[in-house]
Tab-separated table of C-alpha atoms in Angstrom:
chain	number	residue	atom	x	y	z
A	8	ARG	CA	88.364	11.660	-55.540
A	9	VAL	CA	86.224	9.439	-54.632
A	10	THR	CA	82.384	10.014	-54.463
A	11	TYR	CA	79.552	8.035	-52.548
A	12	PRO	CA	75.949	8.891	-52.497
A	13	SER	CA	74.519	10.331	-50.129
A	14	SER	CA	70.820	8.136	-50.909
A	15	THR	CA	72.028	4.979	-50.279
A	16	LEU	CA	73.198	6.078	-46.590
A	17	ASP	CA	69.704	7.860	-46.118
A	18	ARG	CA	68.304	5.252	-47.447
A	19	ARG	CA	70.140	2.629	-45.078
A	20	VAL	CA	69.479	4.852	-42.305
A	21	ARG	CA	65.334	5.621	-42.840
A	22	ASN	CA	65.149	0.968	-43.108
A	23	MET	CA	66.784	0.764	-39.638
A	24	TRP	CA	64.587	3.736	-37.749
A	25	ILE	CA	61.391	1.654	-40.298
A	26	GLY	CA	63.126	-1.475	-38.288
A	27	LEU	CA	63.234	-0.350	-34.733
A	28	LEU	CA	60.013	1.181	-34.998
A	29	ALA	CA	58.142	-1.935	-36.162
A	30	LEU	CA	59.879	-3.759	-33.221
A	31	SER	CA	59.007	-1.474	-30.832
A	32	ALA	CA	55.724	-1.448	-31.563
A	33	LEU	CA	55.548	-4.819	-31.982
A	34	VAL	CA	56.694	-5.267	-28.578
A	35	ILE	CA	54.256	-2.730	-27.226
A	36	VAL	CA	51.495	-4.707	-28.594
A	37	ILE	CA	52.970	-7.991	-26.900
A	38	VAL	CA	53.474	-6.055	-23.466
A	39	THR	CA	50.289	-4.712	-23.798
A	40	ILE	CA	48.387	-8.211	-24.314
A	41	VAL	CA	50.384	-9.607	-21.846
A	42	GLY	CA	49.222	-7.165	-19.155
A	43	LEU	CA	45.980	-7.000	-19.721
A	44	ALA	CA	46.107	-10.842	-19.462
A	45	LEU	CA	47.574	-10.867	-16.134
A	46	ALA	CA	45.687	-7.060	-14.930
A	47	ARG	CA	41.968	-9.518	-15.984
A	48	LEU	CA	43.600	-12.526	-14.457
A	49	VAL	CA	44.096	-10.106	-10.705
A	50	THR	CA	40.938	-8.268	-10.805
A	51	ARG	CA	38.437	-10.992	-12.416
A	52	PRO	CA	37.715	-12.809	-9.130
A	53	VAL	CA	37.750	-9.352	-7.784
A	54	HIS	CA	34.514	-8.463	-9.738
A	55	ARG	CA	33.311	-11.910	-9.357
A	56	LEU	CA	33.601	-10.875	-5.328
A	57	LYS	CA	31.959	-7.280	-6.006
A	58	LYS	CA	29.188	-9.102	-7.713
A	59	ALA	CA	27.928	-11.848	-5.446
A	60	ALA	CA	28.193	-8.775	-2.603
A	61	GLN	CA	26.345	-6.441	-4.206
A	62	SER	CA	23.822	-9.558	-5.018
A	63	VAL	CA	24.062	-10.819	-1.044
A	64	ALA	CA	23.790	-6.616	-0.333
A	65	ALA	CA	20.171	-6.906	-2.376
A	66	GLY	CA	18.821	-9.757	-0.450
A	67	ASP	CA	19.892	-12.494	-2.526
A	68	LEU	CA	21.948	-14.815	0.039
A	69	SER	CA	22.364	-17.813	-1.882
A	70	ALA	CA	25.355	-15.784	-4.175
A	71	ARG	CA	28.751	-16.985	-3.471
A	72	ALA	CA	31.795	-15.737	-4.648
A	73	PRO	CA	33.804	-18.349	-6.710
A	74	ALA	CA	36.730	-19.032	-4.693
A	75	ASP	CA	38.706	-21.561	-7.088
A	76	SER	CA	40.906	-18.708	-8.590
A	77	GLY	CA	43.260	-15.940	-8.268
A	78	ALA	CA	45.366	-15.310	-5.924
A	79	PRO	CA	45.714	-17.281	-2.681
A	80	GLU	CA	44.437	-14.583	-0.672
A	81	LEU	CA	41.459	-13.288	-2.647
A	82	ARG	CA	40.379	-17.423	-2.591
A	83	GLU	CA	40.781	-17.543	1.087
A	84	LEU	CA	38.698	-14.108	0.793
A	85	ALA	CA	36.026	-15.472	-1.175
A	86	ALA	CA	36.118	-18.160	1.042
A	87	THR	CA	35.587	-16.949	4.159
A	88	PHE	CA	32.881	-14.483	2.336
A	89	ASN	CA	30.763	-17.526	1.571
A	90	GLU	CA	31.168	-19.058	4.561
A	91	THR	CA	29.536	-15.545	5.911
A	92	ALA	CA	26.534	-15.305	3.485
A	93	GLU	CA	26.208	-18.834	4.452
A	94	ARG	CA	26.036	-18.175	8.032
A	95	LEU	CA	23.760	-15.119	8.080
A	96	GLY	CA	21.101	-17.422	5.552
A	97	VAL	CA	21.231	-19.692	7.969
A	98	ILE	CA	20.479	-17.173	11.106
A	99	LEU	CA	18.056	-15.313	8.847
A	100	ALA	CA	15.994	-18.750	7.877
A	101	SER	CA	15.999	-19.622	11.338
A	102	GLN	CA	14.481	-16.205	12.476
A	103	GLN	CA	11.948	-15.703	10.043
A	104	ALA	CA	11.257	-20.113	10.477
A	105	PHE	CA	10.816	-19.003	14.539
A	106	VAL	CA	8.392	-16.036	13.443
A	107	ALA	CA	6.040	-18.129	11.400
A	108	ASP	CA	6.042	-21.144	13.684
A	109	ALA	CA	5.879	-18.985	16.630
A	110	SER	CA	2.317	-16.905	14.755
A	111	HIS	CA	1.131	-19.754	13.096
A	112	GLN	CA	0.671	-21.609	16.676
A	113	LEU	CA	-0.557	-18.583	18.419
A	114	ARG	CA	-3.227	-18.353	16.599
A	115	THR	CA	-5.296	-21.672	17.765
A	116	PRO	CA	-4.786	-20.047	21.911
A	117	LEU	CA	-5.707	-16.911	20.961
A	118	ALA	CA	-9.066	-17.691	19.510
A	119	ALA	CA	-9.551	-19.776	22.178
A	120	LEU	CA	-9.020	-17.043	24.936
A	121	ARG	CA	-10.899	-14.942	22.963
A	122	LEU	CA	-14.430	-17.561	22.707
A	123	GLN	CA	-13.741	-17.978	26.505
A	124	LEU	CA	-13.462	-14.159	27.019
A	125	GLU	CA	-16.987	-14.210	24.967
A	126	ASN	CA	-18.492	-16.862	26.968
A	127	LEU	CA	-17.629	-15.275	30.674
A	128	GLU	CA	-18.637	-11.820	29.712
A	129	SER	CA	-22.355	-12.866	28.892
A	130	ALA	CA	-21.936	-14.620	32.596
A	131	ALA	CA	-20.008	-12.487	34.671
A	132	PRO	CA	-21.334	-9.532	36.945
A	133	LEU	CA	-21.693	-6.234	35.893
A	134	SER	CA	-17.784	-4.994	38.073
A	135	LEU	CA	-16.479	-7.143	35.713
A	136	GLN	CA	-17.851	-6.554	31.948
A	137	PRO	CA	-15.166	-3.493	31.427
A	138	ALA	CA	-12.075	-5.711	32.635
A	139	LEU	CA	-13.601	-8.417	30.129
A	140	ALA	CA	-14.208	-5.841	27.361
A	141	SER	CA	-10.643	-5.009	27.894
A	142	ALA	CA	-9.142	-8.432	27.807
A	143	ARG	CA	-10.852	-9.437	25.226
A	144	SER	CA	-9.949	-6.092	23.082
A	145	GLU	CA	-6.566	-6.830	23.768
A	146	THR	CA	-7.401	-10.628	22.586
A	147	ALA	CA	-8.303	-9.688	19.352
A	148	ARG	CA	-4.618	-7.122	18.854
A	149	LEU	CA	-2.534	-9.891	19.559
A	150	SER	CA	-4.773	-12.048	16.653
A	151	ARG	CA	-3.643	-9.533	14.817
A	152	ILE	CA	-0.445	-9.261	15.527
A	153	SER	CA	0.251	-12.552	15.062
A	154	ASP	CA	-1.510	-12.487	11.482
A	155	ALA	CA	0.496	-9.904	10.834
A	156	LEU	CA	3.908	-11.073	11.756
A	157	LEU	CA	2.899	-14.562	9.503
A	158	GLU	CA	2.047	-12.134	6.832
A	159	LEU	CA	5.112	-10.346	6.650
A	160	THR	CA	7.417	-13.275	7.039
A	161	ARG	CA	5.655	-15.416	4.623
A	162	SER	CA	6.013	-12.054	2.025
A	163	ALA	CA	9.900	-12.090	2.920
A	164	ALA	CA	10.656	-15.504	2.112
A	165	ARG	CA	8.355	-16.134	-0.828
A	166	LYS	CA	9.908	-15.365	-4.209
A	167	VAL	CA	7.643	-14.077	-6.471
A	168	ALA	CA	7.243	-13.461	-9.930
A	169	CYS	CA	5.931	-9.346	-11.068
A	170	GLU	CA	3.759	-9.773	-13.633
A	171	PRO	CA	1.617	-6.731	-15.601
A	172	ILE	CA	-1.011	-5.536	-13.345
A	173	ASP	CA	-3.338	-2.434	-14.434
A	174	VAL	CA	-2.709	-0.241	-10.437
A	175	ALA	CA	-6.017	2.444	-12.135
A	176	VAL	CA	-8.331	-0.973	-12.295
A	177	VAL	CA	-7.057	-1.956	-8.761
A	178	ALA	CA	-7.718	1.790	-7.673
A	179	ALA	CA	-10.714	1.835	-8.072
A	180	GLU	CA	-12.196	-1.829	-6.755
A	181	ARG	CA	-10.008	-1.062	-3.464
A	182	ARG	CA	-11.890	2.354	-3.715
A	183	GLN	CA	-15.510	0.546	-3.930
A	184	THR	CA	-14.810	-1.818	-0.892
A	185	TRP	CA	-13.521	0.431	1.090
A	186	ASP	CA	-16.499	3.373	0.604
A	187	ALA	CA	-18.652	1.350	2.954
A	188	VAL	CA	-16.007	1.570	5.671
A	189	ALA	CA	-15.189	5.644	4.956
A	190	GLU	CA	-19.083	6.328	4.755
A	191	ASP	CA	-19.610	5.205	8.087
A	192	ALA	CA	-16.280	7.424	9.337
A	193	GLY	CA	-17.391	10.462	7.754
A	194	VAL	CA	-15.056	10.653	5.497
A	195	ARG	CA	-15.116	10.993	1.861
A	196	LEU	CA	-12.761	8.698	-0.491
A	197	ALA	CA	-11.882	10.653	-3.788
A	198	LEU	CA	-10.178	8.408	-6.535
A	199	SER	CA	-7.994	10.375	-9.266
A	200	SER	CA	-6.453	8.065	-12.022
A	201	PRO	CA	-6.222	7.630	-16.150
A	202	ASP	CA	-7.974	5.222	-17.408
A	203	HIS	CA	-4.677	2.683	-17.280
A	204	ALA	CA	-1.474	2.528	-15.541
A	205	TRP	CA	0.225	-0.958	-16.111
A	206	VAL	CA	3.048	-1.483	-13.437
A	207	SER	CA	4.576	-4.081	-12.424
A	208	ALA	CA	4.070	-6.076	-9.470
A	209	SER	CA	3.634	-9.257	-7.289
A	210	PRO	CA	0.022	-10.211	-6.959
A	211	GLY	CA	-2.378	-9.411	-4.664
A	212	ALA	CA	0.486	-6.510	-3.891
A	213	LEU	CA	-0.942	-3.900	-4.778
A	214	GLU	CA	-4.690	-4.712	-3.277
A	215	GLN	CA	-2.750	-5.628	0.241
A	216	MET	CA	-0.682	-2.177	0.415
A	217	LEU	CA	-3.760	0.011	-0.738
A	218	ASP	CA	-5.556	-1.496	1.913
A	219	ASN	CA	-3.499	-0.803	4.260
A	220	LEU	CA	-2.886	2.537	3.800
A	221	ILE	CA	-6.135	3.503	3.016
A	222	ASP	CA	-7.327	1.924	6.396
A	223	ASN	CA	-4.279	4.329	7.817
A	224	ALA	CA	-6.049	7.417	6.421
A	225	LEU	CA	-9.283	6.691	7.675
A	226	GLU	CA	-8.034	6.241	10.848
A	227	VAL	CA	-6.703	9.983	11.639
A	228	ALA	CA	-8.816	11.671	8.350
A	229	PRO	CA	-11.077	14.306	10.440
A	230	ALA	CA	-14.941	13.627	9.963
A	231	GLY	CA	-16.027	15.582	6.724
A	232	SER	CA	-12.474	15.404	4.838
A	233	THR	CA	-11.654	13.553	1.491
A	234	VAL	CA	-8.991	10.748	1.640
A	235	ASP	CA	-7.783	11.100	-1.889
A	236	ILE	CA	-5.957	8.130	-3.940
A	237	VAL	CA	-4.455	9.729	-6.805
A	238	ILE	CA	-2.735	7.157	-9.466
A	239	ALA	CA	0.324	9.498	-11.446
A	240	PRO	CA	1.775	8.175	-14.091
A	241	LEU	CA	5.345	9.621	-13.882
A	242	GLY	CA	7.523	8.199	-17.018
A	243	ALA	CA	9.793	5.085	-15.749
A	244	THR	CA	7.808	4.331	-12.640
A	245	VAL	CA	3.875	5.095	-11.392
A	246	GLU	CA	3.029	6.926	-7.740
A	247	VAL	CA	0.199	5.759	-5.862
A	248	HIS	CA	-0.510	8.220	-3.500
A	249	VAL	CA	-2.880	8.087	-0.260
A	250	VAL	CA	-3.469	11.210	1.113
A	251	ASP	CA	-5.474	12.276	4.549
A	252	ARG	CA	-6.005	16.059	5.871
A	253	GLY	CA	-4.812	14.800	9.325
A	254	PRO	CA	-2.635	15.826	12.061
A	255	GLY	CA	0.504	14.635	10.261
A	256	LEU	CA	3.905	13.196	11.561
A	257	THR	CA	7.277	15.039	11.614
A	258	ASP	CA	10.598	14.357	9.332
A	259	GLU	CA	11.556	12.222	11.763
A	260	GLN	CA	8.510	10.258	12.800
A	261	ARG	CA	7.486	9.895	8.612
A	262	LEU	CA	10.878	8.070	8.406
A	263	ARG	CA	10.255	5.454	11.525
A	264	ALA	CA	6.882	5.118	10.687
A	265	PHE	CA	8.542	1.843	8.347
A	266	ASP	CA	9.704	0.044	11.583
A	267	ARG	CA	7.943	-2.796	12.696
A	268	PHE	CA	6.017	-2.441	15.547
A	269	TRP	CA	6.292	1.651	16.037
A	270	ARG	CA	2.941	3.571	16.315
A	271	GLY	CA	2.577	7.326	16.107
A	272	PRO	CA	1.968	9.576	19.378
A	273	GLY	CA	-1.823	9.497	19.588
A	274	ALA	CA	-2.634	6.128	17.478
A	275	THR	CA	-5.739	4.841	17.260
A	276	PRO	CA	-5.641	1.682	20.146
A	277	GLY	CA	-5.647	-1.164	18.771
A	278	GLY	CA	-3.475	-1.516	15.833
A	279	THR	CA	-0.258	-3.551	15.075
A	280	GLY	CA	2.463	-1.454	13.943
A	281	LEU	CA	3.684	-3.812	11.124
A	282	GLY	CA	1.334	-2.644	8.568
A	283	LEU	CA	3.562	0.109	6.707
A	284	ALA	CA	6.340	-1.983	7.152
A	285	ILE	CA	4.539	-4.793	5.219
A	286	VAL	CA	3.795	-2.081	2.702
A	287	ALA	CA	7.441	-1.098	2.011
A	288	GLN	CA	8.319	-5.232	2.337
A	289	LEU	CA	5.460	-5.727	-0.634
A	290	ALA	CA	7.047	-2.678	-2.558
A	291	ALA	CA	10.072	-3.257	-3.094
A	292	GLN	CA	9.459	-7.065	-3.384
A	293	CYS	CA	9.306	-5.709	-7.393
A	294	GLY	CA	11.939	-2.961	-7.213
A	295	GLY	CA	9.511	0.083	-5.455
A	296	ARG	CA	9.931	2.062	-3.186
A	297	ALA	CA	7.741	3.578	-0.112
A	298	GLU	CA	7.863	6.704	1.675
A	299	LEU	CA	5.831	9.000	3.686
A	300	ALA	CA	5.620	13.077	2.704
A	301	ARG	CA	4.024	15.701	4.249
A	302	SER	CA	0.865	16.754	2.465
A	303	ASP	CA	-0.240	20.282	1.220
A	304	ALA	CA	-2.650	20.074	3.632
A	305	GLY	CA	-1.010	19.252	6.461
A	306	GLY	CA	-1.933	15.154	6.418
A	307	ILE	CA	0.322	12.741	5.130
A	308	ASP	CA	1.175	11.937	1.628
A	309	ALA	CA	1.707	8.081	1.338
A	310	VAL	CA	3.670	7.702	-1.596
A	311	VAL	CA	3.838	3.538	-3.161
A	312	ALA	CA	6.526	4.198	-6.255
A	313	ILE	CA	6.483	1.245	-8.416
A	314	GLN	CA	8.418	0.597	-11.993
A	315	ALA	CA	5.832	1.469	-15.101
A	316	ILE	CA	5.787	-0.812	-17.749
A	317	ALA	CA	4.057	-0.751	-21.446
A	318	ALA	CA	0.636	-2.169	-21.569
A	319	PRO	CA	0.722	-5.328	-22.146
A	320	HIS	CA	-0.084	-6.845	-26.046
A	321	GLY	CA	-4.081	-7.255	-27.162
A	322	VAL	CA	-5.066	-5.123	-24.328
């Protein structure tokens, strides 16, 4: 009778299984590494192209996608995208240059025309006075439109550096500046604000936005009413509200109010229709937003939301 211990055979089988498992794990690791490398090689140009497209969509027309890596199809797509972005930048730059040049060149002849109309008005017969006054008013309106277009183009073209600004201090200054104008219109300006509210904004932008919003509110506010300026810190943002008690606008009109040259029904003659467009553009320069809402009193609640920041060190 010949016997053989089964433990030896079991050990050999177990060693073979361990070897197979180790080999399988090694193969899986190698395949995973190779697969990730290939996937990264394929997706990296796609991610770069996506990032460039997002930059262009955000307004950075200088962004370009690398066209020297990836599959031939992706290289061709990146080259086409870069060409499109470059052409778009040239078109927008030429449009901005045209508007700026036209606005600048119109200022001198409009000023001369207004001066000539004023001279004619003093010597013209009474029957022509209404026509000359209307012509002078339209000339002044053209000058305001030209100045607004020039400012709109400049604010869109320049690169701004956002810095810490205390919107509470700015609002108090603008309220004091506009108090006399509001008093002449029979309207009271009221300010509700904390002592300090720091935001990140471009220098001069808050003053210009508040001037436009207060001017719009005073135009529609009935005599004896109040225009409220409210500074409301809300976590990551600070909201600036200018609330009037005028006739208000419909939902569709409030959406269209930020379109250039759009003016609401019954708007005061002589406006440019560019004030709110400038407000929206200035707010967006540092990541803010502007919108119109319906106030509780039925008028307009003009809101500008700006990124809040901590008070600068030492302030």
